[in-house]
Coordinates of C-alpha atoms in Angstrom, one line a residue:
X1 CA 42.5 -39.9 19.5
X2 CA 40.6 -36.3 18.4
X3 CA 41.7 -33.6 20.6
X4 CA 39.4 -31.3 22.2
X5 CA 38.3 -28.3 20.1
X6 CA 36.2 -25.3 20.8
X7 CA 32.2 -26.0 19.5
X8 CA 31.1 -24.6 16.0
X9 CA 28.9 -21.6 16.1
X10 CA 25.4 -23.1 16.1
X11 CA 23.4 -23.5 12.8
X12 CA 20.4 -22.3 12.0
X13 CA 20.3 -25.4 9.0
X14 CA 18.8 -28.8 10.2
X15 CA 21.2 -31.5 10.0
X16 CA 21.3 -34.9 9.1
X17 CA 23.7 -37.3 10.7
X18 CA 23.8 -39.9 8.3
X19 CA 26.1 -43.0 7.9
X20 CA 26.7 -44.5 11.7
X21 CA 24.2 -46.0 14.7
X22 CA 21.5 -44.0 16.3
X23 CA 20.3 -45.0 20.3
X24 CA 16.7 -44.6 19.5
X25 CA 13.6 -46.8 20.8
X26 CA 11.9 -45.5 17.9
X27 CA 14.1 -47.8 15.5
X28 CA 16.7 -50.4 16.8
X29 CA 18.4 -50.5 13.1
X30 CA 18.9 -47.1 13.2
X31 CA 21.6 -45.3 10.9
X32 CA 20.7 -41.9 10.9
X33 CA 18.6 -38.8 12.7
X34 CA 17.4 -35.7 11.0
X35 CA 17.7 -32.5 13.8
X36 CA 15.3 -29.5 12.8
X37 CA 16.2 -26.7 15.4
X38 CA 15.9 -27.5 18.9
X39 CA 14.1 -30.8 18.1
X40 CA 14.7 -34.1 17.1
X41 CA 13.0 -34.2 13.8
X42 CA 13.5 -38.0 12.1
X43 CA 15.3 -41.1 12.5
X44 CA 15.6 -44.1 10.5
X45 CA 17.7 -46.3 8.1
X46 CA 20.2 -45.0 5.7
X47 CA 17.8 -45.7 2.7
X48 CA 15.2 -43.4 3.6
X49 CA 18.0 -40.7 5.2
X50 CA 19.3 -41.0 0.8
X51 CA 15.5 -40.1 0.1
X52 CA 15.7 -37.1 2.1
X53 CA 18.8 -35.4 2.2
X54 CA 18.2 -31.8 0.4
X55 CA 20.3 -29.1 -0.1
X56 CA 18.8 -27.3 2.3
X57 CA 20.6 -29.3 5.3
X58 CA 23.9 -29.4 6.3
X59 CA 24.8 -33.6 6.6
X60 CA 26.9 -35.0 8.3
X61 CA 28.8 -38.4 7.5
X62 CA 29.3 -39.9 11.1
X63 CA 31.5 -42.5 9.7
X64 CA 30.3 -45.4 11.8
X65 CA 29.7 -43.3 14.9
X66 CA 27.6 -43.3 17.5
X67 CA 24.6 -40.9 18.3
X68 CA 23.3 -41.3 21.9
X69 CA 21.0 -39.6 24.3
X70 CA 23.2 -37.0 26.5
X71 CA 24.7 -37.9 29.9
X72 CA 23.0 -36.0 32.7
X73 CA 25.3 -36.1 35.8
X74 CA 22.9 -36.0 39.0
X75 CA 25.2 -34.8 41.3
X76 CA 27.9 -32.2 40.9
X77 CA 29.7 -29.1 41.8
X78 CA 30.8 -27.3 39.5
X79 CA 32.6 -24.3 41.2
X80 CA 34.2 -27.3 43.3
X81 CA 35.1 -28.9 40.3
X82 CA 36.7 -26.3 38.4
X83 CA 39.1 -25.4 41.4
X84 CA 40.1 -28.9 41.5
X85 CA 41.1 -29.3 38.0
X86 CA 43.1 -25.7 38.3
X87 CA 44.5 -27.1 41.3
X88 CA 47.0 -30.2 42.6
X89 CA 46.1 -33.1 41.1
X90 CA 46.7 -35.2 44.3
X91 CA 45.2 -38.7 43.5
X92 CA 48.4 -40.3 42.3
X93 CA 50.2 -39.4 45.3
X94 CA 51.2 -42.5 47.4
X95 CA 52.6 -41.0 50.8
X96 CA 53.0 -38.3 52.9
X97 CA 55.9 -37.1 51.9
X98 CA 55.6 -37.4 48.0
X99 CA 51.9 -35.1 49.3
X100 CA 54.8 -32.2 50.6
X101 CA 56.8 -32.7 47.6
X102 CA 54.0 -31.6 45.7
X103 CA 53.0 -28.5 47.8
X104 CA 56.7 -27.3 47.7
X105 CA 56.4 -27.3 43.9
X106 CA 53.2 -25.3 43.7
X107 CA 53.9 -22.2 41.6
X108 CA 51.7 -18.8 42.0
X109 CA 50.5 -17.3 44.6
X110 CA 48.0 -17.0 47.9
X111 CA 47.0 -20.5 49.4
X112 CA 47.7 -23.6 47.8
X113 CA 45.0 -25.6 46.9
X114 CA 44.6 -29.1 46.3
X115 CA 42.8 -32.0 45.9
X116 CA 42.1 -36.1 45.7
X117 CA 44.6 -37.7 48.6
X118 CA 43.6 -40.9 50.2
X119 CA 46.0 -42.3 52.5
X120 CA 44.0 -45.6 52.4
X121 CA 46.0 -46.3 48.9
X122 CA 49.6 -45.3 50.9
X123 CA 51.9 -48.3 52.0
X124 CA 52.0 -45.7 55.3
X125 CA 48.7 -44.3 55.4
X126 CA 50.7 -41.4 58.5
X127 CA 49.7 -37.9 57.7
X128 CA 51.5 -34.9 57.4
X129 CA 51.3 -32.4 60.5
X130 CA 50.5 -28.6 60.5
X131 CA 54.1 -27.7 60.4
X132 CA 55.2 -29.6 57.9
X133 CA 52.6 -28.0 55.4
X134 CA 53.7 -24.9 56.7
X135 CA 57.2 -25.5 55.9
X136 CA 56.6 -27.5 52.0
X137 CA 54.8 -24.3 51.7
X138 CA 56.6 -21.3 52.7
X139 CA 54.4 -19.9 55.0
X140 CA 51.5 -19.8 52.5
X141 CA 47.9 -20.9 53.5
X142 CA 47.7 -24.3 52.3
X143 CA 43.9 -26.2 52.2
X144 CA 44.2 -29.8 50.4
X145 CA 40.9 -31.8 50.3
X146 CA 40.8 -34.8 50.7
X147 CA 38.6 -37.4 47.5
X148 CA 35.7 -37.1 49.2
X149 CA 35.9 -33.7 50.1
X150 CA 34.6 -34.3 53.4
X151 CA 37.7 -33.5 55.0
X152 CA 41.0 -31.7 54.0
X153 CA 44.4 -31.4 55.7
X154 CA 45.1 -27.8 56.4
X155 CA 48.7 -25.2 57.6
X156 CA 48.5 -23.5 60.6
X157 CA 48.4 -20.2 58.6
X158 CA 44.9 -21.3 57.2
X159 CA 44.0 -22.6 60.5
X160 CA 43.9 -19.0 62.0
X161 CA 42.9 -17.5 59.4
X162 CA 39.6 -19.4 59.1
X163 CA 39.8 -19.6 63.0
X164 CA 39.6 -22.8 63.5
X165 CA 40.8 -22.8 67.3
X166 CA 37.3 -24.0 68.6
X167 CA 35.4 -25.2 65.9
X168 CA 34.2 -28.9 66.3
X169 CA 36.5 -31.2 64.2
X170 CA 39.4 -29.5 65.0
X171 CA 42.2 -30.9 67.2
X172 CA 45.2 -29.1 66.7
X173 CA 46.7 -30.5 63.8
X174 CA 46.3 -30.9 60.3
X175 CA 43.1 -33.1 59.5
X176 CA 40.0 -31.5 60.0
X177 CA 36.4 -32.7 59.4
X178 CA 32.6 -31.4 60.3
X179 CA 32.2 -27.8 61.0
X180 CA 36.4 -27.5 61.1
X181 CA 36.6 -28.8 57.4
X182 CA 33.8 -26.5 56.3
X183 CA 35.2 -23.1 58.3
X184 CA 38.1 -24.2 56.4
X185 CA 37.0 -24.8 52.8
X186 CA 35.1 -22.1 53.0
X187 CA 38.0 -19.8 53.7
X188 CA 39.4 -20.6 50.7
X189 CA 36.3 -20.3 48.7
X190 CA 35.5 -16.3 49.4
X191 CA 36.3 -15.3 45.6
X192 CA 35.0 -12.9 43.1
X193 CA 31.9 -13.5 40.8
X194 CA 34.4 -14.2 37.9
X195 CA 36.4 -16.3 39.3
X196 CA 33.5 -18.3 40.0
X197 CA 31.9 -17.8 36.8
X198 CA 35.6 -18.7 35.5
X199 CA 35.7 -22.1 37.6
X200 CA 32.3 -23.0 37.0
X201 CA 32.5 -22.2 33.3
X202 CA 35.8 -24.8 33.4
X203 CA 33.7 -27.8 35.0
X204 CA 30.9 -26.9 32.0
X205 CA 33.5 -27.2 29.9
X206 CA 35.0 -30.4 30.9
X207 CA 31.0 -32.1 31.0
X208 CA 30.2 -30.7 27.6
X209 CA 33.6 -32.4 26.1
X210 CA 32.3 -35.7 27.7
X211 CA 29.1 -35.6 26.7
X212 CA 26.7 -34.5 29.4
X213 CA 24.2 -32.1 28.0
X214 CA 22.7 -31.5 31.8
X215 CA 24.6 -31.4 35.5
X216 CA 22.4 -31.1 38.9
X217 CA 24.1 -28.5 41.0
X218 CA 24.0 -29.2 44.5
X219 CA 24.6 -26.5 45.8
X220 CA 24.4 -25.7 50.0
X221 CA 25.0 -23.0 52.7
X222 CA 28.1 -24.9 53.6
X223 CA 29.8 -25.5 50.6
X224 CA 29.5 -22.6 47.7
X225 CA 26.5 -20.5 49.3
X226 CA 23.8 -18.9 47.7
X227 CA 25.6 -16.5 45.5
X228 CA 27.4 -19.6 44.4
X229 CA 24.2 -21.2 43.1
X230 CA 23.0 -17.9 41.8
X231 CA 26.5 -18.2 39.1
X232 CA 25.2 -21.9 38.4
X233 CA 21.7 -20.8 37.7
X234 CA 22.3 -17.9 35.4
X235 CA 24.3 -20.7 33.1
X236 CA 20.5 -21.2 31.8
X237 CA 20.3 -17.7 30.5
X238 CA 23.6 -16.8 29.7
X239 CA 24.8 -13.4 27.8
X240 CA 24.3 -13.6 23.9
X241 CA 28.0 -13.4 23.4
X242 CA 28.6 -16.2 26.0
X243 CA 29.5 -20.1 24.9
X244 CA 26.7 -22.7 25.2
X245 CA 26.8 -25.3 28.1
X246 CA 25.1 -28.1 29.5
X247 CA 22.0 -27.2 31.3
X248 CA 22.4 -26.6 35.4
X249 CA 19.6 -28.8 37.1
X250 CA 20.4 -26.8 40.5
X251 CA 19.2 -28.2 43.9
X252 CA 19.9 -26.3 47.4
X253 CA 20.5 -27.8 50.2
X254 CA 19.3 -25.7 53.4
X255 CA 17.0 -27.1 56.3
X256 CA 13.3 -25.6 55.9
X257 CA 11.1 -26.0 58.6
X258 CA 7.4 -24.7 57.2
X259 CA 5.6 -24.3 53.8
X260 CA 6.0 -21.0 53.9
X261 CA 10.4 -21.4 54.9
X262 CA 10.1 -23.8 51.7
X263 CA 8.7 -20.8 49.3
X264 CA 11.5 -18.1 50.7
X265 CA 13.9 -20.8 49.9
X266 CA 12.8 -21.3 46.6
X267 CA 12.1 -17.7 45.8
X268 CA 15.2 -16.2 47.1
X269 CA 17.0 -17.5 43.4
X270 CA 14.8 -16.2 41.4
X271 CA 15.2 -19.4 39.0
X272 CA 13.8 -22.7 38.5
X273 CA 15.1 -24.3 41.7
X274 CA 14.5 -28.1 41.3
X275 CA 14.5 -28.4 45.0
X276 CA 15.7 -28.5 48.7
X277 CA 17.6 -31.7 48.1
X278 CA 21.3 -32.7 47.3
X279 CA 24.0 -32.3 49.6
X280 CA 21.3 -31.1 52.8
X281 CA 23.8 -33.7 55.0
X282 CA 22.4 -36.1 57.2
X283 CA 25.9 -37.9 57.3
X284 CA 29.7 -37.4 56.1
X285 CA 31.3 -40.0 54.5
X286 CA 32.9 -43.6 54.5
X287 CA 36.7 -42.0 53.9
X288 CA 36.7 -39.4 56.5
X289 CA 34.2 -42.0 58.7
X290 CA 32.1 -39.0 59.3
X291 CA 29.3 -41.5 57.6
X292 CA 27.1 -42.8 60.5
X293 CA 26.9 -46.2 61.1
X294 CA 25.2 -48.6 63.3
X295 CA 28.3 -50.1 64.9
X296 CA 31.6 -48.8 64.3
X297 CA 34.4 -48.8 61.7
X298 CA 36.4 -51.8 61.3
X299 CA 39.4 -50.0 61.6
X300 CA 38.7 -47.3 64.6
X301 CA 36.0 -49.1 66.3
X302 CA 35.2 -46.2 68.7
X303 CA 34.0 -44.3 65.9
X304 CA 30.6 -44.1 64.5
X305 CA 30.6 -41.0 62.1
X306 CA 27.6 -38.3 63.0
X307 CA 24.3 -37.3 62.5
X308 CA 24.3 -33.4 61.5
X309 CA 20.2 -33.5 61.5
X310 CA 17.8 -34.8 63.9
X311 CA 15.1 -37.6 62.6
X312 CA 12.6 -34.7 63.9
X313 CA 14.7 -32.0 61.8
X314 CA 14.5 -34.5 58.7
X315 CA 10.9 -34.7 58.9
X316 CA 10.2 -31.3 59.4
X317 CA 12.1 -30.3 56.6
X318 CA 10.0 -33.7 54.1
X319 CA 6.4 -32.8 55.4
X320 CA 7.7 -29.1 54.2
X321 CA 8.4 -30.1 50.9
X322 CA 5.9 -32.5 50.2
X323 CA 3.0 -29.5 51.4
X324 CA 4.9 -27.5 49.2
X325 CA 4.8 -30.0 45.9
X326 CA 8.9 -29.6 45.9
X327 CA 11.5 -32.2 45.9
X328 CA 13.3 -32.8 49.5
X329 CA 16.0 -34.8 50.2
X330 CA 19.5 -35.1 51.7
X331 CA 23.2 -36.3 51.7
X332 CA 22.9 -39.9 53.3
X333 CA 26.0 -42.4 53.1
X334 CA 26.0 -44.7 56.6
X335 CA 23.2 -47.1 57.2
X336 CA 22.1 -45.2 60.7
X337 CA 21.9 -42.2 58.6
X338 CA 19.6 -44.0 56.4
X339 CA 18.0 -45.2 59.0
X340 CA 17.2 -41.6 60.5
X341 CA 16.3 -40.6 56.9
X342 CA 13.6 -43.5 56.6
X343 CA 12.1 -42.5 60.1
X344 CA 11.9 -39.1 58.9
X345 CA 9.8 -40.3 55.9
X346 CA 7.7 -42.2 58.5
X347 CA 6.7 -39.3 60.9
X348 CA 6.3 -36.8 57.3
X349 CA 4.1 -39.4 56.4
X350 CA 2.0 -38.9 60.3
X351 CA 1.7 -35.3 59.5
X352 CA 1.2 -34.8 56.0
X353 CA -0.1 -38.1 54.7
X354 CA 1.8 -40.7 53.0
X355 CA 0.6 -40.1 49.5
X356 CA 1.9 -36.0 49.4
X357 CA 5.2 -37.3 50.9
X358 CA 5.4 -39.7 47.3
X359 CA 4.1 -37.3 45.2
X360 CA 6.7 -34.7 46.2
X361 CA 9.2 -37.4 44.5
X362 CA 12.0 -37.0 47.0
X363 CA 15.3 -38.1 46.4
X364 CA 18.4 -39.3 48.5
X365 CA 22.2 -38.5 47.5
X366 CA 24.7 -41.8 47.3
X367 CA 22.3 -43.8 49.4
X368 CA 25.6 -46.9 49.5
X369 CA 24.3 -48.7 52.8
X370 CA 20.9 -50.2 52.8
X371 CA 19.3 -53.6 53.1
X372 CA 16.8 -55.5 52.1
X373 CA 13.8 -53.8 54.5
X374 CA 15.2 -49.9 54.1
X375 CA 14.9 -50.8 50.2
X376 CA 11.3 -51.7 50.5
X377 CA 10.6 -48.4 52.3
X378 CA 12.4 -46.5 49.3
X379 CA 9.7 -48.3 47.0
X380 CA 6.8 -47.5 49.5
X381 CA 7.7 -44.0 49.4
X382 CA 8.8 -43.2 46.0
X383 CA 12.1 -42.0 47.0
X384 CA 14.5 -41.9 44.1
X385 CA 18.2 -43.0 44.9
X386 CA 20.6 -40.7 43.4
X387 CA 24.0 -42.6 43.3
X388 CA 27.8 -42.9 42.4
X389 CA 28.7 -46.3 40.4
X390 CA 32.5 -44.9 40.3
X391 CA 32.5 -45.1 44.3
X392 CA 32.4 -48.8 43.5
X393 CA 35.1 -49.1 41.1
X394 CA 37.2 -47.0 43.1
X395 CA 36.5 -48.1 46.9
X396 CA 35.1 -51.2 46.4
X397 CA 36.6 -54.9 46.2
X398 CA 39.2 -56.9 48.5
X399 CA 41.8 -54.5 50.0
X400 CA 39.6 -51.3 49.3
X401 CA 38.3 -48.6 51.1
X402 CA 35.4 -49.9 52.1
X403 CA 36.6 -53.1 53.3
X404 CA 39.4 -51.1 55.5
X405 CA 36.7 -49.0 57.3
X406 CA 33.9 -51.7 57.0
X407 CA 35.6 -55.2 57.0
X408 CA 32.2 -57.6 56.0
X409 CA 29.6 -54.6 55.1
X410 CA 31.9 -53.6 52.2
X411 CA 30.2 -57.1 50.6
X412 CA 26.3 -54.7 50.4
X413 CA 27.2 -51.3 49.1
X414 CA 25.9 -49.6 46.5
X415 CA 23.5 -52.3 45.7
X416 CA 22.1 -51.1 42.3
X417 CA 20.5 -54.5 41.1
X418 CA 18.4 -54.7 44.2
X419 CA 17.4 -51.3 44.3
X420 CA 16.7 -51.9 40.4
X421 CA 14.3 -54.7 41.3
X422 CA 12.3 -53.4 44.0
X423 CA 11.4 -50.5 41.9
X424 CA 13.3 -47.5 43.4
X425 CA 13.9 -45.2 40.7
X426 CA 17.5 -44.4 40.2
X427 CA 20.0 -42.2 38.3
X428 CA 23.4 -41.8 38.1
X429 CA 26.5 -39.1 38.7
X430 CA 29.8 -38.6 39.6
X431 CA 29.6 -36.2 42.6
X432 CA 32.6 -34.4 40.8
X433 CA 35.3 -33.8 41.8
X434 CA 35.2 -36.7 44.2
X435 CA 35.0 -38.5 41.0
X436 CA 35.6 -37.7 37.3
X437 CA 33.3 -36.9 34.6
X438 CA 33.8 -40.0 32.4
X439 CA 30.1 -41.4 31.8
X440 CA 30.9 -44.1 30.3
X441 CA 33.9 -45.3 33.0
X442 CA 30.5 -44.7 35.1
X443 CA 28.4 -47.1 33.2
X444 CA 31.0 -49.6 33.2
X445 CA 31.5 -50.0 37.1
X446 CA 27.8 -50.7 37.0
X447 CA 28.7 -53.7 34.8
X448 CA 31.7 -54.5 36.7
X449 CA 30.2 -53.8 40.4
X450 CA 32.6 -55.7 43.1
X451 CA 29.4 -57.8 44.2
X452 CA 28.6 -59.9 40.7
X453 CA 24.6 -60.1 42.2
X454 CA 24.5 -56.0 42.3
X455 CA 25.6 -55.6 38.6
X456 CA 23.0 -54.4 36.3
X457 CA 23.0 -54.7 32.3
X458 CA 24.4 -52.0 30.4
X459 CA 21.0 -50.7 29.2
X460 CA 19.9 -50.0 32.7
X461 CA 23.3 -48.2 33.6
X462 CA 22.7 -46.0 30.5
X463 CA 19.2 -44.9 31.3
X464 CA 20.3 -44.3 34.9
X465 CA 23.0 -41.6 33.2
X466 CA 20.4 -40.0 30.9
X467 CA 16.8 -40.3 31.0
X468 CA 16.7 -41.2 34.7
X469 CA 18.4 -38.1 35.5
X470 CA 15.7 -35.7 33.7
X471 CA 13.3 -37.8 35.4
X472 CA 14.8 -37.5 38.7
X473 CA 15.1 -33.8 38.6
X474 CA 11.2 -33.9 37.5
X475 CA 11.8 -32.0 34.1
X476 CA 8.8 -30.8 32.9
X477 CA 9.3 -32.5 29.2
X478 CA 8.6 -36.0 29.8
X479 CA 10.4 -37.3 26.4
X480 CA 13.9 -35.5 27.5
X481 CA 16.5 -38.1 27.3
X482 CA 15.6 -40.2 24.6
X483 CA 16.3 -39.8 20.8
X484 CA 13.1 -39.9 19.1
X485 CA 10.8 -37.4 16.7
X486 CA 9.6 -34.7 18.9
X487 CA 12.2 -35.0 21.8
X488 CA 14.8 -32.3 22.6
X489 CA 17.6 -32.4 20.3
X490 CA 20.3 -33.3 23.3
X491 CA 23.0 -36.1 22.4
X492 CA 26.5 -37.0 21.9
X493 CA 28.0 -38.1 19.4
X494 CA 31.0 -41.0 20.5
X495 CA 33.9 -42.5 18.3
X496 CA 33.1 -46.5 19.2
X497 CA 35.1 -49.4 18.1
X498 CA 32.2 -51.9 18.8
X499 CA 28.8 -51.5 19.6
X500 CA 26.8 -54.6 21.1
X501 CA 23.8 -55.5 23.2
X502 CA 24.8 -56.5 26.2
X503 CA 22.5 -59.4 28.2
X504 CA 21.5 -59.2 31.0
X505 CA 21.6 -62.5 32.7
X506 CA 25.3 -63.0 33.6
X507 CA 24.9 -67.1 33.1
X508 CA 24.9 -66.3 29.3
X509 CA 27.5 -64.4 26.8
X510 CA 27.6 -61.3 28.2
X511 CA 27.8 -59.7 24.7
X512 CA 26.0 -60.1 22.1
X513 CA 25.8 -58.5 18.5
X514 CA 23.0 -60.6 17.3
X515 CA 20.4 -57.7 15.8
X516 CA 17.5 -60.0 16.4
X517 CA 17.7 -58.8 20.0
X518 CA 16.0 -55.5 18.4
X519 CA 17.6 -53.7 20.9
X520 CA 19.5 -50.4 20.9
X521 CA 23.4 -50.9 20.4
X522 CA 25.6 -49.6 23.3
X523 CA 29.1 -49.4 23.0
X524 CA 31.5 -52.4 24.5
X525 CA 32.9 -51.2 27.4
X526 CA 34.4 -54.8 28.9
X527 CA 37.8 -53.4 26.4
X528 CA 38.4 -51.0 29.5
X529 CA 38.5 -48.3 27.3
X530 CA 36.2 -45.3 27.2
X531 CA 34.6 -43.6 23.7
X532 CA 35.2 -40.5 22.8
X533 CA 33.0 -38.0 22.8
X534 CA 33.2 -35.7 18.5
X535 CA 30.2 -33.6 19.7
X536 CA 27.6 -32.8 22.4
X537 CA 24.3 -31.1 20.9
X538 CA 21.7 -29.2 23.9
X539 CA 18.7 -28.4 22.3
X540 CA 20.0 -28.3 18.9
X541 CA 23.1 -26.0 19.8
X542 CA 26.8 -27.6 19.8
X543 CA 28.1 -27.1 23.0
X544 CA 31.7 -29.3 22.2
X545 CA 33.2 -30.6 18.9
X546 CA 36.2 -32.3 18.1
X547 CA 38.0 -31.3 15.0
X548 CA 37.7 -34.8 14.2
X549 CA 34.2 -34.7 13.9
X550 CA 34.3 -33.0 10.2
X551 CA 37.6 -33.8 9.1

């Protein structure tokens, strides 16, 4: 396997790729694409790519690769992310006291920081107390969130510090969620413009070496704050002497309650702000049953999650948007948060008319319970669902998380084939950290979804990771996403060991290689494991190669 290697200065030459597969609609058969600066300037067979080739280009013998249209992630955080990945890599730990072991062994200094427990997966699933952090840690501040980042176990030395005495989700000991989790995380956040530009630059990094040439930002008042998203924006224009990375598609997430609230939003960034959408939460989530449900969790039926925003609140803040032309939207997980989202669409729709609330092209986050009817009102409304297939693969199935919390419901999350056939338009991410950024370990849990009648084929998954996503985020070049003449030149380029077409309807052969299908080549994913990303091109400029790529 090619280690990771910093990108080549980008060329001013245009290059053929030459001598491998090509995920193009303009030519199912083809072998190789001809970039000319920023654009994608030719693709075809290897015959014609012969008749071509000049001194005047630099060419490039893929060696049986693949070229593909870059992975947009719709949901991220990228300051989030790069603390995570600098910070204790707690998703392999199975118990409380293996979770101490591994705060006692934290080197450096100030508060310890980690992330990705979930006691769901322990044999025990009993929690450290206050104390005990304390003690694994010395006395230092210790904040440790937990996968879904909607709660975190904290010391008592963090606890005063982010004075969490009377803050609501705060009892006293060391979980806290709702406005106790977010005092808390946002304690540990308060850090200098490089170190955010340093974190930030980290999670770039880590997309751009996976192949994702764009990433939404969601960025909100409670997680990184405005100055956060600032960072994320200025990515766009970066220094001459900085390193190229994926496009930031950044959303904000704050309440507005007028037209003119929506334009002081917007303005106050100074950037292209796609809109007031992302993680604006309605809900919390399944894990830390802050999600809010209709009836309560199979395992603590007294609970029911919460509603942080009124239906009247939600609808005030669509009919805003939608007078305003800009995306809305919020975080929604539980099906009575969907349900107050849907009402909210229903009275925007009373005050502003029904057919500015779908031209706005609002869009929900996760969006995992809904049935049939809320799916309709999706379609009526032209609501694009923004969602997580690695939630499946990770919380789905017998035994999972979702059947601990849900018992029966766990059977209708996330279902992508139904929202695929009633039309709702959908795109795909990883909501990093909570999940990785492995596109393609993405694509395959759509293929591999828990409930067989919710998996879709892997063509659909793959346009939900790329085009969707520029679609999604209302990107004002309609041909972004897609490898043909004239589109942005944005793609990866993937070591595969077989490429197929995969069919559809799962009462056939799943996998096919027959080329009268005259369909584009995907890679087989049902090996279990991943391709591997040589290069990722935005725009014509190399943001990652491996030193496998030219060797």
């Amino acid at each position: 396997m090619p280690h990771s290697g910093p990108a080549a200065p980008s060329r001013s030459k245009a290059v053929l790729y030459r001598n491998g597969s090509v995920y193009t609609a303009a030519d199912p058969f083809a072998t190789a694409m001809l970039v000319d600066g920023d654009t994608v300037a030719w693709v075809g067979s290897e015959q014609a790519a012969s008749s071509i080739a000049d001194s005047s280009m630099d060419v490039l013998n893929l060696r049986g690769a693949l070229v593909a249209p870059g992975f947009v992630d719709s949901h991220a955080h990228l300051t989030e992310t790069g603390l995570a990945l600098e910070s204790l890599q707690l998703a392999g730990v199975g118990s409380a006291r293996k979770l101490l072991d591994a705060v006692a062994r934290a080197g450096g200094e100030g508060p310890v920081l980690g992330h990705g427990w979930d006691e769901t997966t322990w044999a025990d699933p009993a929690l450290p107390s206050a104390e005990e952090l304390d003690r694994a840690a010395a006395g230092r501040p210790v904040y440790l969130s937990r996968v879904d980042v909607h709660s975190a176990l904290v010391s008592t030395s963090l606890a005063r510090t982010a004075d969490l005495g009377r803050r609501d989700g705060f009892d006293g000991g060391a979980r806290v969620t709702r406005a106790a989790h977010t005092a808390a995380r946002q304690a540990t956040r308060r850090l200098p413009q490089e170190d955010l530009r340093r974190h930030q630059q980290r999670a770039l990094s880590e997309a751009a070496a996976n192949g994702y040439v764009a990433v939404a930002e969601m960025g909100a008042p409670h997680i990184g704050g405005a100055e956060d998203l600032r960072i994320a924006g200025a990515w766009n224009k970066p220094a001459p002497d900085s390193a190229p990375v994926p496009e930031v598609l950044p959303y904000w997430g704050e309440l507005a309650t007028s037209e003119e609230h929506v334009h002081s939003l917007v303005d106050q960034f100074g950037f292209g702000l796609r809109g007031l959408a992302g993680d604006l939460n309605i809900d919390g989530s399944v894990g830390s049953r802050t999600a809010a449900l209709r009836s309560g969790y199979t395992d603590a039926p007294d609970e029911r999650g919460t509603l942080y925003l009124s239906v009247e609140q939600a609808a005030a803040h669509l009919a805003a948007c939608s007078l305003a032309g800009i995306q809305g939207g919020f975080h929604i997980i539980g099906d009575a948060g969907l349900d107050a989202a849907l009402s909210a669409l229903d009275l925007a729709a009373q005050q502003v008319g029904e057919q500015r609330v779908r031209a706005a092209g609002h869009r929900f986050e996760h969006v995992e319970m809904l049935d049939g009817p809320a799916v309709k009102r999706l379609a009526r409304y032209s609501v694009t669902v923004s969602a997580q297939p690695a939630f499946d693969a990770a919380w789905g199935g017998p035994g999972g998380l979702y059947e601990q919390r849900l018992g029966e419901r766990s059977a209708g999350m996330n279902p992508f084939a139904t929202l695929f056939a009633a039309g709702v338009p959908v795109c795909f991410g990883s909501d990093s950290p909570v999940t990785p950024l492995r596109p393609w370990s993405s694509v395959r849990a759509c293929l591999e979804h828990h409930n067989q009648d919710e998996r879709i084929s892997a063509r659909a998954a793959f346009l939900g990771h790329t085009r969707a996503g520029w679609r999604a985020a209302r990107y004002p070049n309609p041909m972004a996403g897609q490898l043909v003449p004239g589109a942005p030149a944005s793609f990866a380029v993937w070591d595969v060991e077989e490429l197929m077409v995969q069919v559809a309807d799962g009462r056939v052969q799943s996998w096919s290689t027959d080329p009268r299908a005259r369909t584009p080549l995907l890679p087989a994913l049902d090996t279990g494991i991943d391709p591997v990303c040589l290069q990722t091109v935005r725009a014509g400029v190399e943001l990652f190669a491996s030193p496998a790529l030219r060797s």
